Short mmCIF file of C-alpha atoms in Angstrom, two decimals:
data_model
loop_
_atom_site.label_atom_id
_atom_site.label_comp_id
_atom_site.label_asym_id
_atom_site.label_seq_id
_atom_site.Cartn_x
_atom_site.Cartn_y
_atom_site.Cartn_z
CA MET A 1 26.26 23.38 -3.35
CA GLY A 2 26.26 20.29 -5.56
CA GLU A 3 25.06 18.15 -2.64
CA LEU A 4 22.06 20.42 -2.12
CA ALA A 5 21.19 20.30 -5.82
CA GLY A 6 21.43 16.51 -5.76
CA GLU A 7 19.11 16.27 -2.75
CA LEU A 8 16.57 18.58 -4.37
CA MET A 9 16.64 16.61 -7.64
CA ALA A 10 16.03 13.36 -5.77
CA LEU A 11 13.15 14.93 -3.84
CA PHE A 12 11.41 16.25 -6.95
CA ALA A 13 12.08 13.10 -8.97
CA ASP A 14 10.56 10.92 -6.23
CA GLY A 15 7.44 13.08 -6.08
CA PHE A 16 7.08 12.99 -9.87
CA ARG A 17 7.56 9.20 -9.96
CA ARG A 18 4.93 8.67 -7.26
CA THR A 19 2.49 10.91 -9.11
CA LEU A 20 2.98 8.83 -12.27
CA GLN A 21 2.47 5.57 -10.34
CA VAL A 22 -0.77 6.86 -8.82
CA ALA A 23 -2.06 8.05 -12.20
CA ARG A 24 -1.17 4.73 -13.87
CA ALA A 25 -2.88 2.64 -11.18
CA ARG A 26 -6.05 4.78 -11.30
CA ARG A 27 -6.13 4.70 -15.10
CA ARG A 28 -5.69 0.92 -15.27
CA ARG A 29 -8.39 0.26 -12.68
CA ALA A 30 -10.80 2.66 -14.42
CA ALA A 31 -10.21 0.78 -17.68
CA GLY A 32 -10.88 -2.56 -15.95
CA GLY A 33 -7.31 -3.77 -16.19
CA PRO A 34 -4.86 -5.08 -13.61
CA ALA A 35 -2.84 -2.62 -11.54
CA ARG A 36 0.25 -2.75 -9.37
CA ILE A 37 0.38 -0.51 -6.32
CA PRO A 38 3.71 0.21 -4.62
CA CYS A 39 3.16 -0.88 -1.03
CA SER A 40 4.88 -1.91 2.19
CA ALA A 41 3.42 -4.65 4.36
CA ARG A 42 4.00 -6.47 7.60
CA ALA A 43 2.05 -9.28 9.19
CA ASP A 44 0.59 -8.86 12.65
CA GLY A 45 0.87 -11.93 14.78
CA PRO A 46 2.29 -13.49 17.91
CA GLY A 47 5.86 -12.73 18.84
CA PRO A 48 7.97 -9.67 18.15
CA ARG A 49 6.66 -7.14 15.68
CA GLY A 50 8.27 -7.55 12.28
CA ALA A 51 9.52 -4.81 9.99
CA TYR A 52 7.72 -3.52 6.92
CA VAL A 53 8.71 -5.15 3.64
CA ALA A 54 8.62 -3.05 0.48
CA GLY A 55 6.88 -4.59 -2.51
CA ARG A 56 3.84 -4.29 -4.75
CA LEU A 57 0.20 -5.12 -4.36
CA ARG A 58 -1.16 -6.68 -7.55
CA LEU A 59 -4.85 -6.04 -8.18
CA ALA A 60 -6.69 -7.94 -10.90
CA PRO A 61 -10.23 -7.05 -11.98
CA GLY A 62 -12.84 -9.43 -10.59
CA ALA A 63 -10.26 -11.44 -8.66
CA PRO A 64 -11.28 -12.68 -5.20
CA SER A 65 -7.92 -11.61 -3.78
CA ALA A 66 -4.97 -9.28 -4.22
CA ALA A 67 -1.37 -10.50 -4.12
CA PHE A 68 1.48 -8.81 -2.26
CA THR A 69 4.82 -9.58 -3.85
CA ALA A 70 8.28 -8.56 -2.71
CA ARG A 71 11.72 -9.54 -3.91
CA GLY A 72 13.03 -12.58 -2.10
CA ARG A 73 9.77 -13.14 -0.22
CA ALA A 74 6.88 -15.52 -0.65
CA ARG A 75 3.76 -14.21 -2.36
CA VAL A 76 0.99 -13.29 0.11
CA GLU A 77 -2.64 -13.50 -1.00
CA LEU A 78 -5.08 -11.07 0.64
CA ALA A 79 -8.68 -12.22 0.22
CA ALA A 80 -11.14 -9.46 -0.68
CA GLY A 81 -14.12 -8.68 1.52
CA GLY A 82 -12.27 -7.98 4.76
CA THR A 83 -12.25 -4.97 7.04
CA PHE A 84 -9.86 -2.07 7.48
CA HIS A 85 -8.74 -0.83 10.88
CA ALA A 86 -6.60 2.11 11.95
CA PRO A 87 -3.12 0.84 12.92
CA GLU A 88 -1.03 2.02 15.83
CA PRO A 89 0.16 5.64 15.38
CA ASP A 90 3.86 4.79 15.15
CA THR A 91 3.41 3.02 11.81
CA TRP A 92 3.35 6.28 9.84
CA TYR A 93 6.91 6.73 8.64
CA ASP A 94 6.20 9.24 5.87
CA GLN A 95 3.46 11.83 5.59
CA ASP A 96 2.77 10.81 1.97
CA TRP A 97 2.19 7.17 2.92
CA ALA A 98 -1.00 6.13 4.68
CA ALA A 99 -0.96 3.11 6.94
CA THR A 100 -3.94 0.84 7.47
CA ALA A 101 -4.51 -2.59 8.94
CA TYR A 102 -6.44 -5.08 6.80
CA ARG A 103 -8.02 -8.22 8.21
CA ALA A 104 -9.09 -10.65 5.51
CA PRO A 105 -12.24 -12.71 6.11
CA GLY A 106 -11.38 -15.67 8.29
CA ALA A 107 -7.82 -14.50 8.96
CA ALA A 108 -6.47 -14.79 12.49
CA HIS A 109 -4.27 -11.69 12.24
CA ALA A 110 -4.29 -8.41 10.37
CA VAL A 111 -1.78 -7.32 7.74
CA HIS A 112 -0.54 -3.74 8.05
CA LEU A 113 -0.25 -1.99 4.69
CA GLN A 114 1.35 1.32 3.79
CA VAL A 115 0.43 2.89 0.44
CA ASP A 116 0.58 6.35 -1.07
CA SER A 117 -2.24 8.28 0.57
CA ARG A 118 -3.77 9.01 -2.86
CA LEU A 119 -4.17 5.26 -3.47
CA LEU A 120 -5.82 4.43 -0.15
CA PRO A 121 -9.40 4.89 -1.51
CA LEU A 122 -8.55 2.53 -4.40
CA LEU A 123 -7.23 -0.04 -1.93
CA HIS A 124 -10.41 0.22 0.14
CA ALA A 125 -12.58 -0.17 -2.96
CA VAL A 126 -10.72 -3.26 -4.19
CA LEU A 127 -10.22 -5.15 -0.91
CA GLY A 128 -13.16 -3.96 1.18
CA ALA A 129 -16.46 -5.78 1.27
CA PRO A 130 -19.01 -4.01 -0.92
CA GLY A 131 -21.81 -2.31 0.98
CA THR A 132 -20.25 -2.67 4.42
CA PRO A 133 -19.03 0.33 6.42
CA GLN A 134 -15.28 0.41 6.92
CA ASN A 135 -13.73 1.14 10.32
CA VAL A 136 -10.96 3.55 9.29
#
């Protein structure tokens, strides 16, 4: 019985933590401040498909790019003004996380991003080119 209670506590705590992260990111962006979005990313390119790396996407107001940072990994800059594309269907590992492929302007390959589905519109607004239709 204790195991079941522990699993339920972890489930509810994770949902509550995600809700707080979404609210904080939305509030900071609405106030014009920087925001960090919990995110997983993997680069698309030649060779075998890599695994997703968990990290954070750092969004600064008025910045021409967003930075993906993960522990023990090099910082990856994603230039704003690119296009979003629907990734392959097997990239959805969790129903709460939305996957999308982002191709920065001038980039040879797309970067696949997974974010909380409630933060996907914020990601599109920050990285997408203003006034251009997105292919999602």
